[in-house]
Short mmCIF file of C-alpha atoms in Angstrom, two decimals:
data_model
loop_
_atom_site.label_atom_id
_atom_site.label_comp_id
_atom_site.label_asym_id
_atom_site.label_seq_id
_atom_site.Cartn_x
_atom_site.Cartn_y
_atom_site.Cartn_z
CA MET A 1226 -9.78 81.52 -32.41
CA SER A 1227 -12.29 79.44 -34.39
CA VAL A 1228 -12.66 82.11 -36.90
CA VAL A 1229 -9.19 81.20 -38.24
CA LEU A 1230 -10.70 77.97 -39.23
CA LYS A 1231 -13.76 79.18 -40.40
CA ASP A 1232 -12.18 82.10 -42.75
CA PHE A 1233 -9.83 79.31 -43.81
CA ILE A 1234 -12.76 76.99 -44.99
CA GLU A 1235 -14.47 80.37 -46.45
CA ALA A 1236 -11.25 81.47 -48.37
CA GLU A 1237 -10.89 77.82 -49.42
CA GLY A 1238 -14.21 77.48 -51.20
CA LEU A 1239 -14.61 74.23 -49.36
CA GLU A 1240 -18.10 72.62 -49.52
CA PRO A 1241 -20.03 70.24 -47.43
CA GLY A 1242 -18.46 66.98 -48.23
CA ASP A 1243 -15.32 68.42 -48.95
CA ARG A 1244 -12.50 67.06 -46.43
CA LEU A 1245 -9.80 69.25 -44.81
CA PRO A 1246 -6.22 68.92 -45.24
CA PRO A 1247 -4.36 66.32 -42.55
CA GLU A 1248 -4.28 67.76 -39.12
CA ARG A 1249 -0.51 68.32 -39.28
CA ASP A 1250 -0.71 70.17 -42.52
CA LEU A 1251 -3.38 72.51 -41.63
CA ALA A 1252 -1.61 73.48 -38.16
CA LEU A 1253 1.45 74.26 -40.31
CA LYS A 1254 -0.59 76.06 -43.08
CA LEU A 1255 -2.17 78.21 -40.43
CA GLY A 1256 0.60 78.46 -38.19
CA LEU A 1257 -1.15 77.25 -35.16
CA PRO A 1258 -0.21 74.59 -32.70
CA ARG A 1259 -2.02 70.88 -33.14
CA THR A 1260 -3.34 71.81 -29.60
CA ALA A 1261 -5.00 74.98 -30.40
CA LEU A 1262 -6.19 73.40 -34.10
CA ARG A 1263 -7.86 70.43 -32.23
CA ARG A 1264 -9.92 72.74 -29.96
CA MET A 1265 -11.24 74.75 -33.09
CA LEU A 1266 -11.91 71.06 -34.68
CA SER A 1267 -13.74 70.12 -31.75
CA SER A 1268 -15.69 73.42 -31.14
CA LEU A 1269 -16.72 73.50 -35.28
CA GLU A 1270 -17.78 69.63 -34.69
CA LYS A 1271 -20.16 70.50 -32.06
CA GLU A 1272 -21.42 73.09 -33.78
CA GLY A 1273 -22.27 70.98 -36.69
CA ARG A 1274 -20.01 72.24 -39.02
CA LEU A 1275 -17.53 69.43 -39.40
CA ILE A 1276 -17.95 65.69 -39.52
CA ARG A 1277 -15.15 63.85 -38.07
CA HIS A 1278 -14.12 60.11 -39.12
CA VAL A 1279 -11.30 58.15 -37.69
CA GLY A 1280 -9.04 57.16 -40.33
CA ARG A 1281 -10.78 58.91 -42.84
CA GLY A 1282 -10.42 62.79 -41.78
CA THR A 1283 -12.31 65.78 -40.97
CA PHE A 1284 -15.21 66.94 -43.37
CA ILE A 1285 -17.57 69.97 -43.81
CA ALA A 1286 -20.88 69.40 -42.64
CA GLY A 1287 -24.33 70.21 -44.73
CA SER A 1288 -27.88 69.14 -45.25
CA GLY A 1289 -27.73 65.90 -47.25
CA VAL A 1290 -24.35 65.02 -46.19
CA SER A 1291 -23.87 61.74 -45.88
CA SER A 1292 -20.71 58.94 -45.38
CA SER A 1293 -20.85 58.06 -49.06
CA ALA A 1294 -20.92 62.04 -49.88
CA LEU A 1295 -17.78 62.40 -48.11
CA ARG A 1296 -14.86 63.32 -50.57
CA PRO A 1297 -11.01 63.86 -50.68
CA PRO A 1298 -9.67 67.31 -51.60
CA SER A 1299 -9.77 67.72 -55.58
CA SER A 1300 -6.22 68.16 -56.83
CA ASN A 1301 -5.70 71.38 -58.70
CA GLU A 1302 -1.82 70.97 -58.88
CA GLY A 1303 -0.41 72.89 -61.78
CA ASN A 1304 -3.53 75.22 -61.95
CA THR A 1305 -3.24 77.30 -59.04
CA LEU A 1306 -0.66 78.44 -56.61
CA ARG A 1307 -1.80 77.17 -52.99
CA THR A 1308 -0.32 78.54 -50.32
CA TYR A 1309 -1.27 79.60 -46.61
CA PRO A 1310 -0.28 82.69 -44.01
CA ALA A 1311 2.42 80.38 -42.19
CA GLU A 1312 4.22 79.56 -45.37
CA VAL A 1313 3.91 83.50 -46.69
CA PHE A 1314 5.91 84.25 -43.46
CA GLU A 1315 8.35 81.77 -43.87
CA ALA A 1316 9.48 82.89 -47.53
CA ARG A 1317 9.23 86.80 -46.45
CA LEU A 1318 11.64 85.83 -43.76
CA ILE A 1319 13.76 84.55 -46.39
CA ILE A 1320 13.53 86.95 -49.26
CA GLU A 1321 12.77 90.39 -47.38
CA PRO A 1322 15.40 90.58 -45.02
CA LYS A 1323 18.02 90.19 -47.69
CA ILE A 1324 15.92 92.77 -49.86
CA ALA A 1325 16.24 95.50 -47.27
CA ALA A 1326 20.19 94.59 -46.92
CA LEU A 1327 20.40 95.22 -50.86
CA ALA A 1328 18.80 98.41 -50.32
CA ALA A 1329 21.18 99.70 -47.93
CA LEU A 1330 23.72 99.53 -50.14
CA ARG A 1331 21.63 100.81 -53.47
CA ALA A 1332 19.09 102.99 -52.58
CA THR A 1333 19.20 106.33 -54.17
CA ARG A 1334 18.46 109.74 -52.53
CA GLN A 1335 15.10 110.23 -54.31
CA GLU A 1336 13.97 106.63 -53.16
CA VAL A 1337 15.07 106.92 -49.44
CA GLU A 1338 12.84 110.39 -49.38
CA GLU A 1339 9.79 108.56 -50.85
CA MET A 1340 10.06 105.74 -48.01
CA GLN A 1341 10.17 108.50 -45.64
CA LYS A 1342 6.75 110.17 -47.25
CA SER A 1343 5.47 106.82 -46.87
CA ILE A 1344 5.97 106.36 -43.44
CA ALA A 1345 4.72 109.85 -42.81
CA ARG A 1346 1.55 109.17 -44.79
CA GLY A 1347 1.07 105.88 -43.15
CA ASN A 1348 1.37 107.68 -39.69
CA ALA A 1349 -1.45 110.16 -40.66
CA SER A 1350 -3.83 107.28 -41.90
CA GLU A 1351 -7.12 107.48 -40.87
CA SER A 1352 -8.41 103.93 -41.64
CA LEU A 1353 -6.96 100.61 -42.05
CA GLY A 1354 -7.47 100.60 -45.77
CA GLU A 1355 -5.29 103.44 -45.87
CA PHE A 1356 -2.77 102.50 -43.65
CA GLU A 1357 -2.17 99.42 -45.78
CA LYS A 1358 -1.84 101.03 -48.94
CA TRP A 1359 1.10 103.23 -47.62
CA ASP A 1360 2.50 99.94 -45.72
CA ALA A 1361 2.72 98.21 -49.08
CA VAL A 1362 4.29 101.26 -50.82
CA PHE A 1363 7.06 101.55 -47.75
CA HIS A 1364 8.21 98.00 -48.87
CA ARG A 1365 7.89 97.88 -52.73
CA ILE A 1366 9.96 101.11 -52.28
CA ILE A 1367 12.69 98.85 -50.74
CA VAL A 1368 12.33 96.39 -53.13
CA GLN A 1369 12.61 98.47 -56.18
CA ALA A 1370 15.69 100.04 -54.49
CA ALA A 1371 17.37 96.53 -54.25
CA ARG A 1372 17.80 96.53 -58.05
CA ASN A 1373 17.13 93.26 -58.23
CA GLY A 1374 14.71 91.75 -60.82
CA LEU A 1375 14.62 88.12 -59.86
CA LEU A 1376 13.92 89.28 -56.30
CA ALA A 1377 11.24 91.67 -57.24
CA SER A 1378 9.41 89.16 -59.18
CA LEU A 1379 9.20 86.82 -56.01
CA TYR A 1380 8.59 89.73 -53.75
CA GLU A 1381 5.42 90.45 -56.04
CA GLY A 1382 4.40 86.77 -55.80
CA ILE A 1383 4.12 86.81 -51.93
CA HIS A 1384 2.29 90.21 -52.01
CA ALA A 1385 -0.37 88.83 -54.34
CA VAL A 1386 -0.96 85.65 -52.11
CA ARG A 1387 -1.39 88.64 -49.00
CA ALA A 1388 -4.11 90.20 -51.23
CA GLY A 1389 -6.15 86.91 -51.02
CA ASN A 1390 -9.31 86.84 -48.94
CA LEU A 1391 -8.31 84.80 -45.88
CA TRP A 1392 -5.07 86.63 -45.51
CA GLY A 1393 -7.03 90.09 -45.84
CA LYS A 1394 -9.58 88.60 -42.63
CA MET A 1395 -6.52 87.59 -40.63
CA LYS A 1396 -4.70 91.24 -41.32
CA GLU A 1397 -7.96 92.95 -40.14
CA GLN A 1398 -8.79 91.34 -37.17
CA SER A 1399 -4.78 91.54 -36.00
CA LEU A 1400 -4.65 95.13 -36.55
CA THR A 1401 -4.87 97.83 -33.88
CA SER A 1402 -4.06 101.39 -33.80
CA GLU A 1403 -1.17 100.29 -31.15
CA ARG A 1404 -0.16 97.70 -33.77
CA MET A 1405 -0.13 100.09 -36.33
CA THR A 1406 2.18 102.83 -34.53
CA ALA A 1407 4.54 99.90 -33.95
CA TYR A 1408 4.60 98.82 -37.43
CA ILE A 1409 5.42 102.53 -38.12
CA VAL A 1410 8.07 102.48 -35.74
CA SER A 1411 9.90 99.76 -37.06
CA HIS A 1412 9.34 100.83 -40.59
CA GLN A 1413 11.36 103.89 -39.47
CA ALA A 1414 14.02 101.91 -37.98
CA ILE A 1415 14.37 99.78 -41.42
CA LEU A 1416 14.63 103.17 -43.03
CA ASP A 1417 17.44 104.84 -40.64
CA ALA A 1418 19.46 101.87 -41.30
CA ILE A 1419 18.81 102.21 -45.23
CA LYS A 1420 20.13 105.58 -44.72
CA ASP A 1421 23.16 104.81 -42.72
CA ARG A 1422 24.27 102.30 -45.57
CA ASP A 1423 24.37 99.55 -42.80
CA SER A 1424 23.04 96.65 -44.54
CA ARG A 1425 23.42 94.58 -41.24
CA GLU A 1426 21.31 96.87 -39.37
CA ALA A 1427 18.30 97.01 -42.49
CA GLU A 1428 18.44 93.14 -42.56
CA ARG A 1429 17.99 92.76 -38.74
CA ASN A 1430 15.31 95.33 -38.47
CA MET A 1431 13.44 93.71 -41.46
CA TYR A 1432 13.49 90.59 -39.88
CA ASP A 1433 12.34 91.34 -36.38
CA HIS A 1434 9.59 93.77 -38.18
CA ILE A 1435 8.35 90.21 -40.06
CA ILE A 1436 8.63 88.56 -36.77
CA ASP A 1437 6.49 91.02 -35.18
CA ALA A 1438 3.88 90.90 -38.05
CA ARG A 1439 3.71 86.93 -37.86
CA THR A 1440 3.30 86.91 -33.87
CA ASN A 1441 0.25 89.62 -34.30
CA ILE A 1442 -1.53 87.63 -37.10
CA LEU A 1443 -0.46 83.88 -36.19
CA GLY A 1444 0.40 83.98 -32.62
CA PRO A 1445 3.43 82.81 -30.97
CA SER A 1446 5.44 80.26 -33.09
CA ILE A 1447 5.23 76.68 -33.13
#
C-alpha cells in the first residue's frame, strides 16, 4: 500500500525538505483510512524516506536535509488546479450519473450505435492502453449525448485530472482482466438503460459503475 503514498510524492514533485499535507487532509485526498495512512507514513519513515516532527508535520527526507531546511508546502493557488483521486471520484459521482440520465432522454440512434461499438472494441482490447482508450470514448459519447455544454466542460476538467501521473499509476495497478470485464458489463447496463430511454436506470447504473471503480482504485470508502 505504501506505493500509493510514494506515487503521490512523485506526482506532486515533492523534494527533500518539503512538507506533506496534514494527515487528515492527505487521507481524504488519497481516499485512505487514517489508520492505513499512518502505517504507510511509519513504513516510509523507517525506510528513511520521511522525517516526522511532532507539531511541525511530516517532511521528505534526503541527504543534507536538516531541521532548519524543512519547509512548508509552497502556495500555488490561482496557478494550477491541485486535486486528488478521492476528490475526483466525489466530482464524478455528482456529475456523471446526471449526464447519463440526460443522455437516456437525448441520445440519437447514431450515438447509441457508437456507444455499442466502443463497448465491443473495449471488450476486444489486447492492452491496458487500448482498453482505456475505448473506455474514455464510451464516456465521452454519453457526455455528447447529454447535449449540455456546461456539463461537458466540467467533465473535460475531470478527465484532464484523470490523465495525470498519479491517477495513471493507480489505474494501472488496479486494473485486472476480471475488472476490465466487469467494467464492460456495467457499460452495457448503462447503454441498455439509455436504449430504453430509462433515465433513472441510466443514472443508477452510472453511479454504481463509478462506485465500483472507486473501490477498485482506492479501496472501500472511509
